[in-house]
Amino acid sequence: MSVSVEALGLEKVGIREAGQIYRNLNHEELFEHEVRKEDGTVTANGTMAVDTGKFTGRSPKDKYFVEEESSKDNLWWGPVNEKIDTDVFNQLLEKVQGHLNGKDLYVTDAYCGANEDTRMKLRVVSEIAWQSHFIRNMFIRPTEDELEGFEQDFTILVATEITDEEWKAHGLNSEVFVAFDLGRKLAIIGGTKYGGEMKKGMFSVMNYFLPLQGIAAMHCSANMNENGDTALFFGLSGTGKTTLSTDPDRALIGDDEHGWDEDGIFNFEGGCYAKCIDLDPKTEPDIYNAIRRDALLENVVIDPETKEVVYSDASKTQNTRVSYPIYHIDNIVKPVSKGGHPNNIIFLTYDAFGVLPPVSRLDKGMAMYHYLSGYTSKVAGTERGIDEPQATFSACFGSPFLTLHPTDYAKILGRKIDEHGSKAWLVNTGFTGGAYGTGHRMDLPTTRKLITGILDGSLDKANYTPHPIFLVEVPDQLEGVDPKILDPRETWEDKAAYDDNARNLAAMFIKNFEQYLLDGDDFDFTAHGPKLDQA
């Protein structure tokens, strides 16, 4: 049922008139709107599939923050968080408001954060039904009682059909803009339809407000066993964060974004956003089975005759995605996505150089070093111009979403590890037996056995030897796993080539970490990182 501009207080964000306002439609109602407006294609099993246009991923160079009094001294200014002048923001805001005024609008209210004391009340205003569907999938859905008198803490205005034609004069990087004013608790999006901009935009917002309260904000998945043993999985896109935390033997807390406060772990979201490329029902049955009515597929290829999704087809993008409510996973933590303080913290890395062990144990200093390093790698074919493996260092395994300096997040994580005695591990889901092009990727069943060995304590029985260059502690055995793969050097036929690759990657680590030692910074964990003079 449509409601009025005045009833929702939309005039406070510059929406003074509208056609029909559809507030908090349920999944069935949104599906009817999507079909009627031909927003997407209904697949063979009833899932809605949409295309997001030329943007099939985030546009990180087009994210900006207003330099305003309440936040300017806290923000980590630079390539991740670029400044936008208040006047320019206001001009873009007026453009967005002018576009949305008079249109039929979808207004979606949700919570970001499962902790009632610190969650943020979110309102998203858009003109496209599937974007409302995406928000309903991804964030925590208030009850009918909670929606009564709902007053948002943060608003996102989405006007994907407009661009900033004056972007050069405005000093921006392109005609696309994803801009935030933390003082007004307002964000505006123009020129891109990609759903992840809304999701990760709110993650950036939570990454600002929670650490200022001493609460960890983390780019990680989390799960828990029946005894309350909680585990965190940090990792960048493609490392297996969603896949490995979705475990039939453990209840899922969440697959991407979490906080860690005095009571334990809590999910920011109410859904999952999984990659679909090469999705296999045999190796990832939980995710595969979650793709059904009410899920929302993005940029997948669909067989025109059968309407079946061709998950192996990357002709549109490697970054095919699906969002679905978390209850599409059978084994989840209920009724609230929370867990205790984590027993284990697992850093996932996709090492295309084939250098790092498939699993290694980290002491507290090593954990801090690798958390700040946030290493993974890109391989040939994933991006234009990449024809050989490239190391990528993304602080805290989520640099694009950090609004404060990386050491602010690391200090909180270090304190939490000290307080709760969490164990830390590094797991390589990348290559073994050689680098990309020579070796092969670690198979998923083996990686799952290693993860299980961490979580059930089996790896505590192993003997450990420090890696000669990276110093991480390498186990000698785990039941059910070929011991030959545990020492990465032994999997290479050309041992000299392994040593060269290891030294080269170590040098990249050392160079990257220099940024944390500038200007007398006392955040020095270099003693726990790789050492070339020990090779």
Coordinates of C-alpha atoms in Angstrom, one line a residue:
M1 CA 0.0 0.0 0.0
S2 CA 1.3 3.4 -1.0
V3 CA 2.1 5.9 1.8
S4 CA 2.7 9.7 1.6
V5 CA 5.9 11.7 1.5
E6 CA 4.8 13.5 4.7
A7 CA 4.0 10.3 6.6
L8 CA 7.6 9.0 6.0
G9 CA 9.3 12.4 6.5
L10 CA 10.9 12.2 3.1
E11 CA 10.9 15.9 2.8
K12 CA 13.8 15.9 5.3
V13 CA 16.0 14.4 2.6
G14 CA 14.5 16.6 -0.2
I15 CA 11.8 14.3 -1.5
R16 CA 8.7 16.6 -1.6
E17 CA 6.5 14.8 -4.1
A18 CA 6.2 11.3 -5.5
G19 CA 3.9 9.1 -7.6
Q20 CA 3.3 5.9 -5.7
I21 CA 5.5 5.2 -2.7
Y22 CA 5.9 1.5 -2.0
R23 CA 7.2 1.0 1.5
N24 CA 8.7 -2.3 2.7
L25 CA 7.1 -4.5 0.2
N26 CA 7.5 -8.2 1.0
H27 CA 9.3 -10.6 -1.4
E28 CA 6.1 -11.7 -3.2
E29 CA 5.0 -8.1 -3.8
L30 CA 8.5 -7.1 -5.0
F31 CA 8.5 -10.1 -7.4
E32 CA 5.2 -9.0 -8.9
H33 CA 6.7 -5.5 -9.4
E34 CA 9.8 -6.9 -11.0
V35 CA 7.8 -9.1 -13.4
R36 CA 5.4 -6.3 -14.3
K37 CA 8.2 -3.8 -15.0
E38 CA 10.4 -6.4 -16.7
D39 CA 13.2 -5.6 -14.3
G40 CA 14.7 -9.0 -14.8
T41 CA 14.3 -12.6 -16.0
V42 CA 12.7 -15.4 -14.0
T43 CA 14.9 -18.5 -14.1
A44 CA 13.8 -22.1 -14.3
N45 CA 13.6 -22.5 -10.5
G46 CA 11.7 -19.2 -10.0
T47 CA 14.7 -17.0 -9.0
M48 CA 14.7 -13.5 -10.3
A49 CA 17.8 -12.6 -12.3
V50 CA 18.8 -9.0 -13.1
D51 CA 21.5 -7.2 -15.0
T52 CA 23.3 -4.2 -13.4
G53 CA 24.4 -2.7 -16.7
K54 CA 28.0 -1.8 -17.6
F55 CA 28.9 -1.9 -13.9
T56 CA 29.1 -5.5 -12.7
G57 CA 31.2 -4.6 -9.6
R58 CA 31.9 -1.7 -7.3
S59 CA 33.4 1.5 -8.6
P60 CA 35.9 2.2 -5.8
K61 CA 37.5 5.3 -7.5
D62 CA 34.1 7.0 -7.4
K63 CA 33.5 6.8 -3.7
Y64 CA 33.8 10.2 -1.8
F65 CA 33.3 11.6 1.7
V66 CA 32.4 15.2 2.5
E67 CA 35.1 16.9 4.5
E68 CA 32.8 18.0 7.3
E69 CA 33.5 19.0 10.9
S70 CA 32.3 15.9 12.8
S71 CA 34.4 13.4 10.8
K72 CA 37.2 15.2 8.9
D73 CA 39.8 14.6 11.7
N74 CA 38.9 10.9 11.9
L75 CA 38.7 9.8 8.3
W76 CA 41.6 8.0 6.6
W77 CA 41.9 10.4 3.7
G78 CA 43.6 9.1 0.5
P79 CA 42.8 6.9 -2.5
V80 CA 40.2 4.9 -0.5
N81 CA 38.4 7.8 1.0
E82 CA 38.6 10.8 -1.4
K83 CA 37.3 14.2 -0.4
I84 CA 34.3 15.9 -2.0
D85 CA 33.6 19.5 -1.4
T86 CA 30.4 20.3 0.4
D87 CA 29.1 22.5 -2.4
V88 CA 29.7 19.7 -5.0
F89 CA 27.9 17.2 -2.7
N90 CA 25.0 19.5 -2.4
Q91 CA 24.8 20.0 -6.2
L92 CA 24.8 16.2 -6.7
L93 CA 22.2 15.9 -3.9
E94 CA 20.0 18.4 -5.6
K95 CA 20.4 16.4 -8.9
V96 CA 19.4 13.2 -7.2
Q97 CA 16.5 14.8 -5.4
G98 CA 15.3 16.4 -8.7
H99 CA 15.4 13.0 -10.4
L100 CA 13.6 11.1 -7.7
N101 CA 10.9 13.8 -7.0
G102 CA 7.6 12.9 -8.7
K103 CA 8.7 9.3 -9.5
D104 CA 7.2 6.1 -8.1
L105 CA 9.5 5.2 -5.3
Y106 CA 10.5 2.1 -3.3
V107 CA 11.3 2.8 0.3
T108 CA 13.0 0.1 2.3
D109 CA 13.7 0.2 6.0
A110 CA 16.2 -2.2 7.6
Y111 CA 18.7 -2.6 10.4
C112 CA 22.4 -2.8 9.9
G113 CA 23.8 -4.7 12.9
A114 CA 22.3 -7.5 14.9
N115 CA 23.2 -5.9 18.2
E116 CA 20.3 -3.7 19.3
D117 CA 22.5 -1.3 21.2
T118 CA 24.7 -0.4 18.2
R119 CA 22.7 -1.2 15.1
M120 CA 21.9 1.5 12.6
K121 CA 18.4 2.1 11.3
L122 CA 18.8 2.3 7.5
R123 CA 16.4 3.7 4.9
V124 CA 17.0 3.3 1.2
V125 CA 15.0 5.2 -1.4
S126 CA 15.2 4.1 -5.0
E127 CA 13.1 3.9 -8.2
I128 CA 13.8 0.3 -9.1
A129 CA 12.0 -2.6 -7.5
W130 CA 14.9 -5.0 -7.6
Q131 CA 17.1 -2.6 -5.6
S132 CA 14.5 -2.7 -2.8
H133 CA 14.6 -6.5 -3.2
F134 CA 18.4 -6.5 -2.8
I135 CA 18.2 -4.4 0.4
R136 CA 15.5 -6.7 1.8
N137 CA 17.7 -9.7 1.2
M138 CA 20.9 -8.2 2.5
F139 CA 20.0 -6.3 5.6
I140 CA 18.1 -7.3 8.8
R141 CA 14.3 -7.1 8.3
P142 CA 12.4 -5.3 11.1
T143 CA 9.2 -6.8 12.4
E144 CA 5.9 -5.1 11.7
D145 CA 6.0 -3.8 15.3
E146 CA 9.5 -2.4 14.8
L147 CA 8.4 -0.6 11.6
E148 CA 5.8 1.3 13.6
G149 CA 7.4 4.7 14.2
F150 CA 10.7 3.6 12.5
E151 CA 13.0 6.6 12.3
Q152 CA 16.1 6.1 10.2
D153 CA 19.6 6.8 11.5
F154 CA 21.1 6.8 8.0
T155 CA 19.6 7.3 4.5
I156 CA 20.7 6.2 1.0
L157 CA 19.2 7.9 -2.0
V158 CA 19.7 5.8 -5.1
A159 CA 19.4 7.4 -8.6
T160 CA 21.1 5.0 -10.9
E161 CA 19.7 6.6 -14.1
I162 CA 21.6 9.9 -13.7
T163 CA 25.2 10.8 -13.9
D164 CA 27.3 13.8 -13.2
E165 CA 28.0 15.4 -16.6
E166 CA 30.1 18.1 -14.9
W167 CA 32.4 15.6 -13.2
K168 CA 35.6 17.1 -14.5
A169 CA 34.6 20.6 -13.2
H170 CA 33.6 19.0 -9.9
G171 CA 37.0 17.4 -9.6
L172 CA 35.7 13.9 -9.6
N173 CA 37.1 10.8 -11.3
S174 CA 34.1 10.0 -13.6
E175 CA 30.4 10.6 -14.1
V176 CA 29.6 8.0 -11.4
F177 CA 29.4 9.0 -7.8
V178 CA 28.9 7.2 -4.5
A179 CA 29.1 10.0 -1.9
F180 CA 28.7 10.2 1.8
D181 CA 28.1 12.9 4.3
L182 CA 28.7 11.3 7.7
G183 CA 27.6 14.5 9.5
R184 CA 24.1 14.4 7.9
K185 CA 24.2 10.6 7.9
L186 CA 23.3 10.6 4.2
A187 CA 24.6 8.9 1.1
I188 CA 23.8 9.4 -2.6
I189 CA 24.4 7.1 -5.5
G190 CA 24.3 8.0 -9.2
G191 CA 25.3 6.3 -12.4
T192 CA 25.7 2.7 -11.3
K193 CA 23.1 0.0 -10.6
Y194 CA 25.4 -2.5 -8.9
G195 CA 23.8 -3.6 -5.7
G196 CA 27.1 -4.0 -3.9
E197 CA 27.5 -0.2 -3.7
M198 CA 24.6 0.0 -1.2
K199 CA 25.8 -3.0 0.8
K200 CA 29.5 -2.0 1.0
G201 CA 28.5 1.6 1.5
M202 CA 26.8 0.7 4.7
F203 CA 29.8 -1.4 5.7
S204 CA 32.0 1.7 5.3
V205 CA 29.6 3.6 7.5
M206 CA 29.7 0.9 10.2
N207 CA 33.4 0.8 9.9
Y208 CA 33.4 4.5 10.8
F209 CA 31.0 4.6 13.8
L210 CA 31.7 1.3 15.6
P211 CA 35.5 1.5 16.1
L212 CA 35.1 5.0 17.6
Q213 CA 33.1 3.1 20.3
G214 CA 35.9 0.5 20.7
I215 CA 33.9 -2.1 18.8
A216 CA 35.7 -4.1 16.1
A217 CA 34.2 -3.8 12.6
M218 CA 35.5 -6.6 10.4
H219 CA 35.3 -7.9 6.8
C220 CA 34.9 -11.5 7.7
S221 CA 32.4 -14.4 7.8
A222 CA 31.6 -16.2 11.0
N223 CA 30.1 -19.5 12.1
M224 CA 29.6 -21.5 15.3
N225 CA 29.3 -25.1 16.4
E226 CA 26.7 -26.6 18.7
N227 CA 28.9 -25.9 21.8
G228 CA 29.2 -22.2 21.0
D229 CA 32.7 -22.4 19.6
T230 CA 32.9 -19.4 17.2
A231 CA 35.3 -18.9 14.2
L232 CA 36.0 -15.9 12.0
F233 CA 37.1 -16.1 8.4
F234 CA 38.8 -13.0 7.0
G235 CA 39.5 -12.8 3.3
L236 CA 39.2 -10.7 0.1
S237 CA 36.9 -11.6 -2.8
G238 CA 37.6 -15.0 -4.3
T239 CA 39.5 -16.4 -1.3
G240 CA 36.6 -18.6 -0.1
K241 CA 35.2 -16.6 2.8
T242 CA 31.5 -17.3 2.0
T243 CA 32.2 -20.9 0.8
L244 CA 34.3 -22.0 3.8
S245 CA 32.1 -20.5 6.4
T246 CA 29.0 -22.1 5.0
D247 CA 29.6 -25.5 6.6
P248 CA 26.9 -28.2 7.1
D249 CA 28.5 -29.1 10.5
R250 CA 28.5 -25.5 11.8
A251 CA 25.8 -22.9 12.1
L252 CA 26.4 -19.8 10.0
I253 CA 26.4 -16.4 11.8
G254 CA 27.0 -14.4 8.6
D255 CA 29.1 -14.5 5.4
D256 CA 30.8 -11.1 5.1
E257 CA 30.6 -8.3 7.7
H258 CA 30.6 -8.5 11.5
G259 CA 31.3 -6.6 14.7
W260 CA 33.0 -7.8 17.9
D261 CA 31.9 -6.1 21.1
E262 CA 32.1 -7.0 24.8
D263 CA 29.6 -9.8 24.4
G264 CA 31.0 -11.4 21.3
I265 CA 30.4 -11.5 17.5
F266 CA 27.4 -10.1 15.7
N267 CA 26.4 -10.0 12.1
F268 CA 25.8 -6.6 10.3
E269 CA 23.5 -8.2 7.8
G270 CA 20.5 -10.3 7.3
G271 CA 21.5 -12.1 4.1
C272 CA 24.4 -13.4 2.0
Y273 CA 26.0 -12.1 -1.2
A274 CA 27.8 -15.1 -2.8
K275 CA 29.8 -15.4 -5.9
C276 CA 28.2 -17.6 -8.5
I277 CA 30.9 -18.2 -11.1
D278 CA 31.5 -22.0 -11.6
L279 CA 29.1 -22.7 -8.7
D280 CA 28.9 -26.5 -8.3
P281 CA 26.1 -28.2 -6.3
K282 CA 28.4 -31.0 -5.3
T283 CA 31.1 -28.8 -3.6
E284 CA 28.9 -25.9 -2.5
P285 CA 25.4 -27.4 -1.9
D286 CA 24.3 -24.9 0.7
I287 CA 24.9 -21.9 -1.5
Y288 CA 23.5 -23.7 -4.6
N289 CA 20.3 -24.7 -2.7
A290 CA 19.9 -21.1 -1.4
I291 CA 19.3 -19.9 -4.9
R292 CA 15.6 -20.1 -5.1
R293 CA 12.5 -17.9 -5.1
D294 CA 13.3 -14.7 -3.1
A295 CA 17.0 -14.8 -4.0
L296 CA 18.2 -12.3 -6.5
L297 CA 20.8 -13.2 -9.1
E298 CA 23.0 -10.6 -10.7
N299 CA 24.6 -10.7 -14.2
V300 CA 24.4 -14.4 -14.7
V301 CA 24.0 -16.0 -18.1
I302 CA 20.7 -17.7 -18.7
D303 CA 19.9 -20.4 -21.3
P304 CA 17.3 -18.7 -23.5
E305 CA 15.4 -21.9 -24.1
T306 CA 15.4 -23.6 -20.7
K307 CA 15.9 -20.5 -18.5
E308 CA 18.5 -22.5 -16.5
V309 CA 21.4 -20.5 -15.2
V310 CA 24.8 -21.3 -16.8
Y311 CA 27.0 -20.8 -13.8
S312 CA 30.2 -21.6 -15.8
D313 CA 29.6 -18.7 -18.3
A314 CA 31.7 -15.6 -17.4
S315 CA 30.9 -13.7 -20.6
K316 CA 29.1 -10.9 -18.7
T317 CA 31.5 -10.9 -15.8
Q318 CA 33.6 -13.1 -13.5
N319 CA 31.8 -11.3 -10.7
T320 CA 28.4 -13.0 -11.0
R321 CA 26.5 -12.8 -7.7
V322 CA 23.5 -13.9 -5.8
S323 CA 21.9 -12.2 -2.7
Y324 CA 19.6 -14.2 -0.5
P325 CA 18.1 -13.9 2.9
I326 CA 20.2 -15.7 5.5
Y327 CA 17.3 -18.1 6.3
H328 CA 17.8 -19.7 2.9
I329 CA 20.8 -21.5 4.6
D330 CA 19.3 -24.2 6.7
N331 CA 22.0 -24.3 9.4
I332 CA 22.1 -20.8 10.8
V333 CA 22.4 -19.3 14.2
K334 CA 18.9 -18.4 15.5
P335 CA 17.0 -16.3 16.4
V336 CA 19.7 -13.6 16.2
S337 CA 22.9 -13.8 14.2
K338 CA 25.3 -13.6 17.1
G339 CA 28.1 -15.7 18.6
G340 CA 30.5 -15.7 21.4
H341 CA 34.1 -14.5 21.4
P342 CA 35.9 -16.4 18.7
N343 CA 38.1 -19.4 19.5
N344 CA 39.8 -19.2 16.1
I345 CA 40.6 -16.4 13.6
I346 CA 41.4 -17.6 10.1
F347 CA 43.0 -15.4 7.5
L348 CA 42.3 -16.7 4.0
T349 CA 44.6 -15.8 1.1
Y350 CA 44.6 -16.8 -2.5
D351 CA 48.4 -17.1 -3.2
A352 CA 48.9 -17.4 -6.9
F353 CA 52.6 -17.6 -6.4
G354 CA 52.2 -21.1 -4.8
V355 CA 54.6 -20.0 -1.9
L356 CA 52.5 -20.0 1.3
P357 CA 51.6 -23.2 3.1
P358 CA 48.0 -24.5 2.8
V359 CA 47.7 -23.9 6.6
S360 CA 50.0 -22.3 9.1
R361 CA 49.7 -21.2 12.7
L362 CA 50.3 -17.6 13.8
D363 CA 51.3 -16.1 17.1
K364 CA 49.7 -12.8 18.1
G365 CA 52.5 -10.7 16.5
M366 CA 52.2 -12.7 13.2
A367 CA 48.4 -12.3 13.3
M368 CA 48.8 -8.5 13.6
Y369 CA 51.4 -8.4 10.7
H370 CA 49.2 -10.5 8.4
Y371 CA 46.0 -8.6 9.4
L372 CA 47.6 -5.3 8.4
S373 CA 49.1 -6.8 5.3
G374 CA 45.9 -8.4 4.0
Y375 CA 47.6 -10.3 1.2
T376 CA 46.0 -12.1 -1.7
S377 CA 46.8 -12.1 -5.4
K378 CA 45.3 -11.6 -8.8
V379 CA 45.9 -13.9 -11.7
A380 CA 46.0 -13.6 -15.5
G381 CA 42.7 -13.0 -17.1
T382 CA 40.8 -11.5 -14.1
E383 CA 41.5 -7.9 -15.1
R384 CA 42.6 -6.2 -18.2
G385 CA 46.4 -5.9 -18.4
I386 CA 47.2 -8.7 -15.9
D387 CA 49.2 -11.4 -17.7
E388 CA 51.0 -12.8 -14.7
P389 CA 50.3 -13.1 -10.9
Q390 CA 50.1 -9.9 -9.1
A391 CA 50.3 -9.5 -5.3
T392 CA 47.6 -7.4 -3.7
F393 CA 47.8 -6.0 -0.2
S394 CA 44.5 -4.8 1.3
A395 CA 44.8 -3.7 4.9
C396 CA 42.6 -5.7 7.3
F397 CA 41.5 -7.8 4.4
G398 CA 39.1 -5.0 3.4
S399 CA 41.0 -1.8 2.6
P400 CA 38.3 -0.4 0.2
F401 CA 35.8 -0.3 3.1
L402 CA 38.0 1.2 5.8
T403 CA 37.0 4.7 6.8
L404 CA 39.6 5.0 9.6
H405 CA 43.3 4.3 9.4
P406 CA 44.1 0.6 9.3
T407 CA 46.0 0.6 12.6
D408 CA 42.8 1.8 14.3
Y409 CA 41.2 -1.6 13.4
A410 CA 44.3 -3.6 14.1
K411 CA 44.7 -2.1 17.6
I412 CA 41.1 -3.2 18.5
L413 CA 41.7 -6.7 17.0
G414 CA 44.9 -7.1 18.9
R415 CA 43.2 -6.1 22.2
K416 CA 40.4 -8.6 21.5
I417 CA 42.9 -11.4 20.9
D418 CA 44.7 -10.6 24.2
E419 CA 41.4 -10.5 26.1
H420 CA 39.9 -13.7 24.8
G421 CA 42.9 -15.8 23.8
S422 CA 41.8 -16.4 20.2
K423 CA 44.1 -18.5 18.1
A424 CA 45.1 -17.2 14.6
W425 CA 45.8 -19.1 11.4
L426 CA 46.7 -18.4 7.8
V427 CA 45.1 -20.6 5.1
N428 CA 46.2 -20.5 1.5
T429 CA 43.3 -21.3 -0.9
G430 CA 45.5 -20.5 -3.9
F431 CA 48.2 -22.5 -5.6
T432 CA 50.3 -25.5 -4.7
G433 CA 53.0 -27.4 -6.7
G434 CA 54.0 -24.3 -8.5
A435 CA 52.8 -20.8 -9.3
Y436 CA 49.8 -20.0 -11.4
G437 CA 50.4 -21.5 -14.8
T438 CA 52.5 -24.3 -13.5
G439 CA 50.9 -25.6 -10.3
H440 CA 47.3 -26.1 -9.5
R441 CA 44.8 -24.6 -7.1
M442 CA 44.3 -26.2 -3.7
D443 CA 41.2 -28.4 -4.0
L444 CA 38.2 -27.4 -1.9
P445 CA 37.8 -30.8 -0.1
T446 CA 41.4 -30.6 1.2
T447 CA 41.0 -27.0 2.3
R448 CA 37.8 -28.0 4.1
K449 CA 39.7 -30.8 5.9
L450 CA 42.3 -28.2 7.0
I451 CA 39.7 -25.9 8.3
T452 CA 38.1 -28.7 10.2
G453 CA 41.5 -29.6 11.7
I454 CA 41.7 -26.0 13.0
L455 CA 38.2 -25.9 14.4
D456 CA 38.1 -29.4 16.0
G457 CA 41.6 -29.0 17.5
S458 CA 43.2 -31.8 15.4
L459 CA 45.9 -29.5 14.2
D460 CA 46.9 -28.8 17.9
K461 CA 48.4 -32.4 17.8
A462 CA 50.8 -31.6 15.0
N463 CA 54.5 -30.7 15.3
Y464 CA 55.3 -27.2 13.9
T465 CA 58.3 -25.9 12.1
P466 CA 58.8 -22.2 11.2
H467 CA 58.8 -21.4 7.5
P468 CA 62.4 -20.4 6.7
I469 CA 61.3 -17.1 5.1
F470 CA 57.8 -16.3 6.3
L471 CA 58.3 -17.6 9.8
V472 CA 54.7 -18.8 10.1
E473 CA 54.5 -22.2 11.8
V474 CA 53.9 -25.1 9.4
P475 CA 52.3 -28.4 10.7
D476 CA 53.8 -31.7 9.8
Q477 CA 50.6 -33.8 9.7
L478 CA 46.8 -33.8 9.8
E479 CA 44.9 -37.1 9.6
G480 CA 43.3 -37.5 6.1
V481 CA 45.6 -35.0 4.4
D482 CA 48.6 -36.0 2.4
P483 CA 51.6 -34.7 4.5
K484 CA 53.5 -33.8 1.3
I485 CA 51.2 -30.8 0.6
L486 CA 51.7 -29.3 4.0
D487 CA 55.2 -28.1 3.1
P488 CA 54.8 -26.0 0.0
R489 CA 58.4 -26.3 -1.1
E490 CA 58.1 -30.1 -1.2
T491 CA 55.2 -29.8 -3.8
W492 CA 57.5 -28.0 -6.3
E493 CA 59.6 -30.0 -8.7
D494 CA 62.0 -27.1 -9.1
K495 CA 63.0 -26.2 -5.5
A496 CA 65.2 -23.4 -6.7
A497 CA 62.3 -21.8 -8.4
Y498 CA 60.2 -22.1 -5.2
D499 CA 63.0 -20.3 -3.3
D500 CA 63.1 -17.5 -5.8
N501 CA 59.3 -17.1 -5.7
A502 CA 59.3 -17.1 -1.9
R503 CA 62.0 -14.4 -1.7
N504 CA 60.2 -12.3 -4.3
L505 CA 56.9 -12.5 -2.5
A506 CA 58.6 -11.8 0.9
A507 CA 60.2 -8.7 -0.6
M508 CA 56.7 -7.5 -1.6
F509 CA 55.4 -8.1 1.9
I510 CA 58.3 -6.1 3.4
K511 CA 57.9 -3.2 1.0
N512 CA 54.2 -3.0 1.6
F513 CA 54.6 -3.0 5.4
E514 CA 56.9 0.0 5.3
Q515 CA 53.8 2.3 5.2
Y516 CA 53.1 1.4 8.8
L517 CA 56.6 2.4 10.0
L518 CA 56.6 6.0 8.7
D519 CA 56.7 9.1 10.8
G520 CA 57.7 7.3 13.9
D521 CA 54.7 5.0 13.9
D522 CA 55.1 2.6 16.8
F523 CA 52.9 0.0 15.2
D524 CA 55.9 -2.2 14.3
F525 CA 55.3 -5.9 13.8
T526 CA 58.1 -6.4 11.3
A527 CA 59.8 -8.9 13.6
H528 CA 56.8 -11.2 12.9
G529 CA 56.9 -10.9 9.2
P530 CA 59.1 -12.5 6.5
K531 CA 62.9 -12.3 6.8
L532 CA 65.0 -12.4 3.6
D533 CA 68.3 -12.8 5.6
Q534 CA 67.1 -16.1 7.0
A535 CA 66.5 -17.7 3.6

